[in-house]
mmCIF file of C-alpha atoms in Angstrom:
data_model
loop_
_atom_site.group_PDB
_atom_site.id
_atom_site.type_symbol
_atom_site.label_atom_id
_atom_site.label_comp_id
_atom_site.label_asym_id
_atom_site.label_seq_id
_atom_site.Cartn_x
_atom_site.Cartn_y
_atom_site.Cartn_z
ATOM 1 C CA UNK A 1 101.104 109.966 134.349
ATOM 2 C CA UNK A 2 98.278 109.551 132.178
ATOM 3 C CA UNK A 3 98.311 112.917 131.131
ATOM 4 C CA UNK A 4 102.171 112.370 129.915
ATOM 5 C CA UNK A 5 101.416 109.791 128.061
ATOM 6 C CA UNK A 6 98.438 111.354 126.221
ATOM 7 C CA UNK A 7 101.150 114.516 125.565
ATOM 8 C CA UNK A 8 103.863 112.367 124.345
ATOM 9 C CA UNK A 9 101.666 110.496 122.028
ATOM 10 C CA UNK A 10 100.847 114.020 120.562
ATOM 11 C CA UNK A 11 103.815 115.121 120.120
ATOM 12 C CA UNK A 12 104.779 111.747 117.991
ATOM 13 C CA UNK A 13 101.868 112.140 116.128
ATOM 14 C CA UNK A 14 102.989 116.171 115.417
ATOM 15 C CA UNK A 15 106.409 114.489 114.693
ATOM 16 C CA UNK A 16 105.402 112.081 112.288
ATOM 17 C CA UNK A 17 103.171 114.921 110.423
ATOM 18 C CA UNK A 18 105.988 116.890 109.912
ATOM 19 C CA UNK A 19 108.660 114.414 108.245
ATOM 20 C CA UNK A 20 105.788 113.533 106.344
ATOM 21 C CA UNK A 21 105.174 117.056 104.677
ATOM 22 C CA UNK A 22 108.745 117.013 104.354
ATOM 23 C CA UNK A 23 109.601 114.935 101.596
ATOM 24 C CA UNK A 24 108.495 117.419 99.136
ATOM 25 C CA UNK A 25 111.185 119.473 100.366
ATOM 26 C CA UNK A 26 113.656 116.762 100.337
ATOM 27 C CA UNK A 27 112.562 115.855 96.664
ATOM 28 C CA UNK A 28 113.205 119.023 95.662
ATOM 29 C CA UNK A 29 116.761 119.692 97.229
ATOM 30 C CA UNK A 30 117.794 116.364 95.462
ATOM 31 C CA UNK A 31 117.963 118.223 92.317
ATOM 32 C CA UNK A 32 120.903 120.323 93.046
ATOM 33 C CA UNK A 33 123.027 118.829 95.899
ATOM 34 C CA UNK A 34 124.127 115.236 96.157
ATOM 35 C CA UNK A 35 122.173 113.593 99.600
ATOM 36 C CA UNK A 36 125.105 113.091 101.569
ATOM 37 C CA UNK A 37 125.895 116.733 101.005
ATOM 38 C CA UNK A 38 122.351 117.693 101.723
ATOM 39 C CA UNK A 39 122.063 116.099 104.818
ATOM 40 C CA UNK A 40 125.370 117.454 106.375
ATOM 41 C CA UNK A 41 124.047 120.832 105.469
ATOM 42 C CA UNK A 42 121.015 120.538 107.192
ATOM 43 C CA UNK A 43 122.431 118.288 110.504
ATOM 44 C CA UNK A 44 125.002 121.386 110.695
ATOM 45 C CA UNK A 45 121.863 124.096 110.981
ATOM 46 C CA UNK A 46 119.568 121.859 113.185
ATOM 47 C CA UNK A 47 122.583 121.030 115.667
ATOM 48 C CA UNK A 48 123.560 125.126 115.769
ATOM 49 C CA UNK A 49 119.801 125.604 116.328
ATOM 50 C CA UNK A 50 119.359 123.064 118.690
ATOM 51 C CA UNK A 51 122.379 123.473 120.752
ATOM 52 C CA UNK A 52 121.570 127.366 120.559
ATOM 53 C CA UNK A 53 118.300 126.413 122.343
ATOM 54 C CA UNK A 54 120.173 124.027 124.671
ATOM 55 C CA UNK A 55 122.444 126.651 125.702
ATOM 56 C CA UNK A 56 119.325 128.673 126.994
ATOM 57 C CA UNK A 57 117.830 126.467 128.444
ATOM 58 C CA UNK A 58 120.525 125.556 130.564
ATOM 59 C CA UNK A 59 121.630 128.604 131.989
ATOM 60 C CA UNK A 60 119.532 128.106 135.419
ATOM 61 C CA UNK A 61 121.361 125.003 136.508
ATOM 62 C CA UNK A 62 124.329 126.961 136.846
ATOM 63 C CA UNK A 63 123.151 128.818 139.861
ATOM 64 C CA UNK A 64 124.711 128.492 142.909
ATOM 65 C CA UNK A 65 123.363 126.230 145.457
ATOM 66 C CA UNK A 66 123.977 125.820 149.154
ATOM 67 C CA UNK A 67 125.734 122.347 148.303
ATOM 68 C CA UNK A 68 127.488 123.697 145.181
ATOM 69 C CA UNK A 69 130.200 120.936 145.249
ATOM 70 C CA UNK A 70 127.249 118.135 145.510
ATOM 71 C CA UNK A 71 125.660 120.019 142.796
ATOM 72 C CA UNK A 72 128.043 120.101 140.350
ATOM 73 C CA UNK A 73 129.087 116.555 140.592
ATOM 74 C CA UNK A 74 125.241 115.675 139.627
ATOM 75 C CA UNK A 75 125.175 118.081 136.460
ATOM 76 C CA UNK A 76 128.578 116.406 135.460
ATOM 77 C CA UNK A 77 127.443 113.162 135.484
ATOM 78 C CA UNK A 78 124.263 113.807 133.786
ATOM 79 C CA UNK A 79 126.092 116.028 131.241
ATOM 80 C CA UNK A 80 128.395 112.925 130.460
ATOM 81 C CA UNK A 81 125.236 110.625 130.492
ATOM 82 C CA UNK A 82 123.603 113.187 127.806
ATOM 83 C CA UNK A 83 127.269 112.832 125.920
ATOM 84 C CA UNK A 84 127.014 109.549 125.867
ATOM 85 C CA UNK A 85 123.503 109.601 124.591
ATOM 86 C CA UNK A 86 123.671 112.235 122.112
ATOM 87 C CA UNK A 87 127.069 110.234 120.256
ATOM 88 C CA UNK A 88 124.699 107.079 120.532
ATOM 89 C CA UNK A 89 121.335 108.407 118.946
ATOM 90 C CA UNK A 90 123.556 110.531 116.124
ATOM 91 C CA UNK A 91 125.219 106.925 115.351
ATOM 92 C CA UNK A 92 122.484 105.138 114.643
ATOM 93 C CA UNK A 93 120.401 108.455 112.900
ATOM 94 C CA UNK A 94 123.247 108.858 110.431
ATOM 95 C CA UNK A 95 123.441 105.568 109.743
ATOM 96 C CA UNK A 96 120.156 104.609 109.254
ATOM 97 C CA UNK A 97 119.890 107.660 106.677
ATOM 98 C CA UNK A 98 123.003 106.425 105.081
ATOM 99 C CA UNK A 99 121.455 103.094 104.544
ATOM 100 C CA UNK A 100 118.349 104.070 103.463
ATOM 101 C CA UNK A 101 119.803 106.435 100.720
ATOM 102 C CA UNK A 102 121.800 103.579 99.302
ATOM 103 C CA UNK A 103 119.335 101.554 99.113
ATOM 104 C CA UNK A 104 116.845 103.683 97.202
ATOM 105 C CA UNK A 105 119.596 103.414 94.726
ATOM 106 C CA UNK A 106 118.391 100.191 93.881
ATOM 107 C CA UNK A 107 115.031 99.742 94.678
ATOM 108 C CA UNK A 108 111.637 101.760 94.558
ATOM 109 C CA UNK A 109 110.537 103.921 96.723
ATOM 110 C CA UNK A 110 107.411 102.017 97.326
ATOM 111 C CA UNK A 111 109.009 99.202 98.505
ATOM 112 C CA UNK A 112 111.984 101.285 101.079
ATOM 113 C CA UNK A 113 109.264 102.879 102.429
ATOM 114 C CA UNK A 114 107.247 99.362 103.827
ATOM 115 C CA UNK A 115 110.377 98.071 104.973
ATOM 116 C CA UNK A 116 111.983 101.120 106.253
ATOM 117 C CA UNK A 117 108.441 101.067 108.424
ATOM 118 C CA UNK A 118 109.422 97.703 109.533
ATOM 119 C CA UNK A 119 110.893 99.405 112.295
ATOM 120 C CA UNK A 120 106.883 98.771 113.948
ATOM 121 C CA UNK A 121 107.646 95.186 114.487
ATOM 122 C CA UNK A 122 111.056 95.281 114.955
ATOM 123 C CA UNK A 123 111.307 97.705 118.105
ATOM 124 C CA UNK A 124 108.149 95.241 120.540
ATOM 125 C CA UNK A 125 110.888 92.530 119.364
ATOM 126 C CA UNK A 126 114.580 93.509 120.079
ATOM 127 C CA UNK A 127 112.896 95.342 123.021
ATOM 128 C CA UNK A 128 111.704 92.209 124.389
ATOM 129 C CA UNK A 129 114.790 90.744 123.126
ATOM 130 C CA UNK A 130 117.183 92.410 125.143
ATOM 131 C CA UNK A 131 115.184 94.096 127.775
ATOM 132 C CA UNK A 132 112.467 91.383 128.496
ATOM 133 C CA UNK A 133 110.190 93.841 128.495
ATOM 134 C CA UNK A 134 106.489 92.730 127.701
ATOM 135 C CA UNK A 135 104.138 94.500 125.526
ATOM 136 C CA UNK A 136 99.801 94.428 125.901
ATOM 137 C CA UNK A 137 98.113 92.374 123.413
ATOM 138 C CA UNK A 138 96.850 95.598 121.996
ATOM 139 C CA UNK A 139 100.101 96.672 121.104
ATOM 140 C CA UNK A 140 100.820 93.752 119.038
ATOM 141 C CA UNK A 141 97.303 93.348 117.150
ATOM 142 C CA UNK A 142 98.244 97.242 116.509
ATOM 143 C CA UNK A 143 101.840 96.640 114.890
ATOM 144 C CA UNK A 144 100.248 93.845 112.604
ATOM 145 C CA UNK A 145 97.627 96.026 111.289
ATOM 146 C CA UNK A 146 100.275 99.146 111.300
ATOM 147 C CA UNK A 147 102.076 96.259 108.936
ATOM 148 C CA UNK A 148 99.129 95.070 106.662
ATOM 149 C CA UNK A 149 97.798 99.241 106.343
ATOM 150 C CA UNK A 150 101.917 100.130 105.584
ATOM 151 C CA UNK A 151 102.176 97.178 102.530
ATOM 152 C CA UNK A 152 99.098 98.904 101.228
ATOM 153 C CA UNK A 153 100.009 102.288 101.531
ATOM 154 C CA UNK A 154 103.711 101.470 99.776
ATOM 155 C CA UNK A 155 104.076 97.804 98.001
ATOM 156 C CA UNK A 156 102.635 97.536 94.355
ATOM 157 C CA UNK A 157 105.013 94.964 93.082
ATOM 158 C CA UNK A 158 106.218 91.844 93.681
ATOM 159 C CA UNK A 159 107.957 91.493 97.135
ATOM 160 C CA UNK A 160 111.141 90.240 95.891
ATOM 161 C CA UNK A 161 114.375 91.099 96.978
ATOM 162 C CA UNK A 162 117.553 92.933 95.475
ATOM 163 C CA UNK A 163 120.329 94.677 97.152
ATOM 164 C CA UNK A 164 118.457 97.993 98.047
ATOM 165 C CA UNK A 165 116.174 95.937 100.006
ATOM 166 C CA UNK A 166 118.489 94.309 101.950
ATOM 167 C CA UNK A 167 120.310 97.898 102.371
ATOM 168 C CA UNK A 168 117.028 99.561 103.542
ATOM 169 C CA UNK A 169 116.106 96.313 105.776
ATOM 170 C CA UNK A 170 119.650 97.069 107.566
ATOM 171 C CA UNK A 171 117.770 100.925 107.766
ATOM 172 C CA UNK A 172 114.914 99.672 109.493
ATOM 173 C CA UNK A 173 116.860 97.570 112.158
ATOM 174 C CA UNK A 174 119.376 100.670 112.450
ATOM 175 C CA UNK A 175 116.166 103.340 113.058
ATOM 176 C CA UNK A 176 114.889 100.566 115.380
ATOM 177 C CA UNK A 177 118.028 100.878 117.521
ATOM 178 C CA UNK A 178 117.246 105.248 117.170
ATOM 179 C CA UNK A 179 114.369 104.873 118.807
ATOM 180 C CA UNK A 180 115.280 102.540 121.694
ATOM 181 C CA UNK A 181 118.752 104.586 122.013
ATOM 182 C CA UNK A 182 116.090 107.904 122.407
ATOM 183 C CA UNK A 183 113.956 105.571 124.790
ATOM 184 C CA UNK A 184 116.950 104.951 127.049
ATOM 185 C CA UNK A 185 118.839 107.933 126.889
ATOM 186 C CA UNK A 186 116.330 110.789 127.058
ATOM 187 C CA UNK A 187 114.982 109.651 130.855
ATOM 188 C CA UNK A 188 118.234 110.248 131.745
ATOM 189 C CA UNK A 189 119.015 113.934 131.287
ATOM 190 C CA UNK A 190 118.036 117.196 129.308
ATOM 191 C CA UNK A 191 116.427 116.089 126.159
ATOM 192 C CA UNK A 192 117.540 119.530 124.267
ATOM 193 C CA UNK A 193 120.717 118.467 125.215
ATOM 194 C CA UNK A 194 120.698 115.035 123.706
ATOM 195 C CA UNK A 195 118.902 116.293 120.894
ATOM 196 C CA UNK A 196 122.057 119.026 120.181
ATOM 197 C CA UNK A 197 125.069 116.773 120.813
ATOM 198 C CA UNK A 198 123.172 114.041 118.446
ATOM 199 C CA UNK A 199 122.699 116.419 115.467
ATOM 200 C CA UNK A 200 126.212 117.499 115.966
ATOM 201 C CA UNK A 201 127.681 114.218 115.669
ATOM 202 C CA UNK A 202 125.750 113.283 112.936
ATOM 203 C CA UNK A 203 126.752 116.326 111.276
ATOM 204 C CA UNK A 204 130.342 115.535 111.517
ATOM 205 C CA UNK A 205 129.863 112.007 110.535
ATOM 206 C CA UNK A 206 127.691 112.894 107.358
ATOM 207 C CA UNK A 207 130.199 115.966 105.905
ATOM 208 C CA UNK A 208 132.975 113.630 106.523
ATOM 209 C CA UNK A 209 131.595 110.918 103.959
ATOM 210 C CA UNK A 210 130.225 113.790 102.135
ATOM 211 C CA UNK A 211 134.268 114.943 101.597
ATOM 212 C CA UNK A 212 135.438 111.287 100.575
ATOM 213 C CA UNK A 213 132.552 110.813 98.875
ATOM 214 C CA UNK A 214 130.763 113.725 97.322
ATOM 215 C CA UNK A 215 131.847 116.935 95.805
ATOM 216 C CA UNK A 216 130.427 119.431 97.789
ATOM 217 C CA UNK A 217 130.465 123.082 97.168
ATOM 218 C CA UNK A 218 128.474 126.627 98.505
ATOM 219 C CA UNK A 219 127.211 126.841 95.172
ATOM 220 C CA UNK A 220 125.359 123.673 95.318
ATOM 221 C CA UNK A 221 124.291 124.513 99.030
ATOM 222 C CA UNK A 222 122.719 127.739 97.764
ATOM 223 C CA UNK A 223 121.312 126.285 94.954
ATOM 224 C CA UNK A 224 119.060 123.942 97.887
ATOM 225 C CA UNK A 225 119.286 126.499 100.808
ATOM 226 C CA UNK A 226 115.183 126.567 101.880
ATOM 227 C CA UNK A 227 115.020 122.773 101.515
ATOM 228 C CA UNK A 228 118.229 122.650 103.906
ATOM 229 C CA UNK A 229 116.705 125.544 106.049
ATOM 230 C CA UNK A 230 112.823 123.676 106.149
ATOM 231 C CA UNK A 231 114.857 120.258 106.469
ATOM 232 C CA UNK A 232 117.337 121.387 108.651
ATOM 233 C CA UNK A 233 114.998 123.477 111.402
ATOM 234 C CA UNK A 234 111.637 122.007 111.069
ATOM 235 C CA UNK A 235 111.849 118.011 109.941
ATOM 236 C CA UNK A 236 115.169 118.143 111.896
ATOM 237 C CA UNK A 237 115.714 120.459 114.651
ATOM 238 C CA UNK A 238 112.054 120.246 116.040
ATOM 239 C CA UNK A 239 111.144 117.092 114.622
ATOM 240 C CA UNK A 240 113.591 114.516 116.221
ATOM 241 C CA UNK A 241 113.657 116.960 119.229
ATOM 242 C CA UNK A 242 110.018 116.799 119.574
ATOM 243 C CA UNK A 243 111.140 112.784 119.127
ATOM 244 C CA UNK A 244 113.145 112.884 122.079
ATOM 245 C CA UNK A 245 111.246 114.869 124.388
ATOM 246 C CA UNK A 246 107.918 112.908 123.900
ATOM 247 C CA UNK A 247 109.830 109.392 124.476
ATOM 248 C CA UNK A 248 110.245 110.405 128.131
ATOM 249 C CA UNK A 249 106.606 109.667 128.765
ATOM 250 C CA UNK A 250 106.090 106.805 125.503
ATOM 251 C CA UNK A 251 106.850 103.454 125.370
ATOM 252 C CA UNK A 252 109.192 102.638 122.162
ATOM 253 C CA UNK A 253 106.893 100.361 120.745
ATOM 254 C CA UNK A 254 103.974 102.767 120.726
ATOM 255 C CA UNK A 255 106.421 105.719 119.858
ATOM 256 C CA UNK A 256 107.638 103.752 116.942
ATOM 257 C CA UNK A 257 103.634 102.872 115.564
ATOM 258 C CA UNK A 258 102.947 106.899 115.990
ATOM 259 C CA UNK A 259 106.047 108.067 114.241
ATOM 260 C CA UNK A 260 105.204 105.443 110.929
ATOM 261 C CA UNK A 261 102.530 107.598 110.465
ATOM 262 C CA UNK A 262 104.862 109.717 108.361
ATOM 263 C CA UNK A 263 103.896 107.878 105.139
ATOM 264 C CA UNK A 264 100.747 108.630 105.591
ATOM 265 C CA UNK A 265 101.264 112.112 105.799
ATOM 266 C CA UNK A 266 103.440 112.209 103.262
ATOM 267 C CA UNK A 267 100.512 110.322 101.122
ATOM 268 C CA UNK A 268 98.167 112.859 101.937
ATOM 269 C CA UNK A 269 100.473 115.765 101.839
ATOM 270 C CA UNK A 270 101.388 114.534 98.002
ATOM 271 C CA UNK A 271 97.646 114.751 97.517
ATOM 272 C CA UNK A 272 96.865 118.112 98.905
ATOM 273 C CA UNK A 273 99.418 120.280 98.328
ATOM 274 C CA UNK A 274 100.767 118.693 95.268
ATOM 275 C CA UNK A 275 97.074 117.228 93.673
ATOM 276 C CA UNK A 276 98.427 113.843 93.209
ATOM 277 C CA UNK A 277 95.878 111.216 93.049
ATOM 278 C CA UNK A 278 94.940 108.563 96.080
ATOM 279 C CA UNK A 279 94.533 105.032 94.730
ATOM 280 C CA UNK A 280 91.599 103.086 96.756
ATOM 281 C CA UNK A 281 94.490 100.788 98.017
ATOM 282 C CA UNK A 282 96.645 103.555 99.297
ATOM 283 C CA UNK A 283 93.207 105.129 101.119
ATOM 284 C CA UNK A 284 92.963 101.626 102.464
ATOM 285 C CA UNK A 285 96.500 101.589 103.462
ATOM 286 C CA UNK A 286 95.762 104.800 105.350
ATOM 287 C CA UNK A 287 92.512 104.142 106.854
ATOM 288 C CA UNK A 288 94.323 100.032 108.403
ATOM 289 C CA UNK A 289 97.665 102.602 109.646
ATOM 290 C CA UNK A 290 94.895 105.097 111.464
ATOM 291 C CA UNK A 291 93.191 102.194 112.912
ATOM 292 C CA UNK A 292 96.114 100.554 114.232
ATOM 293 C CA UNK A 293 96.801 104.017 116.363
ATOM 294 C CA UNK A 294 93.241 104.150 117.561
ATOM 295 C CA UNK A 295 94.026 100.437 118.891
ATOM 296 C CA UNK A 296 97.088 101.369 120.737
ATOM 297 C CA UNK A 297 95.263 104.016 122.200
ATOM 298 C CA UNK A 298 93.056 101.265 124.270
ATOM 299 C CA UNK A 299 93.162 100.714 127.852
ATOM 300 C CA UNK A 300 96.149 98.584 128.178
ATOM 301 C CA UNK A 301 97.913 99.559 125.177
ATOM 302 C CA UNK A 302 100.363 101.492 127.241
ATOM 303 C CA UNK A 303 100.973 98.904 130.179
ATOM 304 C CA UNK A 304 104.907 98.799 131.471
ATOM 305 C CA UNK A 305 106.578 95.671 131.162
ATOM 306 C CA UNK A 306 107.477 93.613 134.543
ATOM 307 C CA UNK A 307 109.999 95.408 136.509
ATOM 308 C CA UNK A 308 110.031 98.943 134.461
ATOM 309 C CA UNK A 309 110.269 101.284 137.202
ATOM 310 C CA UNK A 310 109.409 104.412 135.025
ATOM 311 C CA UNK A 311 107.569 107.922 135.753
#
C-alpha cells in the first residue's frame, strides 16, 4: 500500500511538471485562436487519444467467462459508474477552465495563479466538509506553507479584489470539486475510461460555447496546430490521465498540494527554456512550495480519515 502511495505521489508530481512546461505552449496558441476555440480543439484530440487507448485496453474484459451472464452485469454497472464519472469530472474541468479564462480577463496573471492554487486549502476543507474525513497535522502545516510559498511565487500587488478575482476564486472552488470528483470516481472503475468519457464531454461542452461564442475556423486551428497537438496529447491526454490514475492510491488533499506544483514548474520552465529571470521572492516562493511537499511526505502525512475503507 505504501508502495502505491509512493507511485501515485510520482505520478502527481510528473503531472504537475508537465502543465507547468505547458504554458509556453498555451501562450503561444493564444496568438492565433480565441481560448474557447483552443481548448475544444485540443479536448477533441486528447478524448480521440484517450478513448483510442481505452478501447485497447479494454478488449480483455470481453472474454468469455464461465458465468458470462454474472459477468456482464458487473462490467455494465461499472461502465455506467465510469459514465457517470467521466460526465462529472468533464463538468467541473470545463468549467473551471471557463472560469479561469474569464477571469484573467480582468485581473493579472500573478494574482489567478495564487488563487487558482487555492484549491490546496480548499480540497482538506470541503473534504472534511462533506465527507468528515480527517486529515494529519502534517497535511495541514503543509497546505499553509504550500499557501505562504504560492503568494510568493505569484502575488506582487496589492491583494485587492475585482471581478476576475472573484471569477478565478469560483475556478479554484470548481478545480477543487475536479479533484474530489477524480478522488471518488476513479476507485470505482477503469481510470482510462473515465479519463476518455471526461475529455469527451468537455469537448462537447467547450466547442459548443466556442460556436455561440467564438468564431472558429480550420484556418485558425492550423494556424495553432502543435500547441493544440502538445496541449491536447501531453498537458491533456496524459496529464489529467496520469491525474486520474495516481488518485486511486492519493488522498485528495495531498494530490491537490503535488499537482500546485505546476507554478513552480512553470516558474522554472520560464527560466530555463525561455531565460527569464527568477526574482529572490519567486526562488523563495519555490523553495516554501518544495518544502511543503517534503512535509506531506512525513510519516503520517498520508493517514486515512475515520471510517475510509480504502486499498
Amino acid at each position: 500500500m505504501r508502495n502505491k502511495k509512493l507511485l501515485g505521489n510520482l505520478l502527481l508530481l510528473f503531472t504537475a511538471f508537465i502543465w507547468g512546461t505547458a504554458f509556453a505552449a498555451q501562450r503561444t496558441g493564444m496568438d492565433s485562436i480565441e481560448p474557447i476555440t483552443f481548448n475544444a480543439a485540443r479536448m477533441v484530440l486528447a478524448a480521440a487519444a484517450v478513448g483510442f487507448l481505452a478501447l485497447l485496453n479494454g478488449r480483455g474484459e470481453n472474454a468469455p467467462a464461465a458465468d458470462g451472464e454474472l459477468r456482464t452485469l458487473g462490467l455494465n454497472l461499472q461502465l455506467k459508474r465510469e459514465i457517470i464519472g467521466g460526465l462529472c469530472c468533464g463538468g467541473f474541468l470545463t468549467a473551471a477552465s471557463l472560469a479561469q479564462q474569464v477571469g484573467l480577463v480582468y485581473t493579472s496573471a500573478g494574482k489567478a495563479g495564487f488563487i487558482t492554487a487555492m484549491y490546496m486549502i480548499m480540497v482538506p476543507v470541503i473534504d472534511r466538509m462533506l465527507f468528515k474525513k480527517r486529515q494529519a497535522r502534517t497535511v495541514w502545516l503543509a497546505v499553509l506553507l504550500g499557501v505562504g510559498g504560492m503568494y510568493l511565487l505569484c502575488v506582487t500587488e496589492s491583494l485587492s479584489l475585482n471581478r476576475g478575482d472573484v471569477w478565478v476564486g469560483l475556478c479554484a472552488l470548481l478545480f477543487s470539486g475536479h479533484i474530489l470528483c477524480c478522488d471518488h470516481f476513479a476507485r470505482q472503475g477503469n481510470p482510462l475510461r473515465i479519463s476518455a468519457v471526461q475529455f469527451a464531454a468537455a469537448a462537447v461542452i467547450s466547442a459548443v460555447l466556442a460556436l455561440i461564442l467564438e468564431s472558429p475556423s480550420w484556418h485558425k486551428i492550423q494556424a495553432a496546430f502543435w500547441p493544440i497537438v502538445y496541449c491536447g496529447l501531453i498537458s491533456g491526454g496524459l496529464g489529467y490521465t496520469l491525474q486520474m490514475t495516481a488518485q486511486r492510491y492519493t488522498e485528495p488533499a495531498v494530490a491537490s498540494l503535488l499537482m500546485s506544483l505546476e507554478s513552480v514548474f512553470a516558474v522554472l520552465a520560464g527560466a530555463v527554456l525561455l531565460d527569464e529571470r527568477l526574482a529572490s521572492r519567486e526562488l523563495w516562493g519555490c523553495i516554501v512550495m518544495f518544502a511543503a511537499i517534503v512535509t506531506v511526505q512525513f510519516p503520517g502525512a498520508d493517514r486515512e480519515s475515520k471510517g475510509d475503507n480504502r486499498d
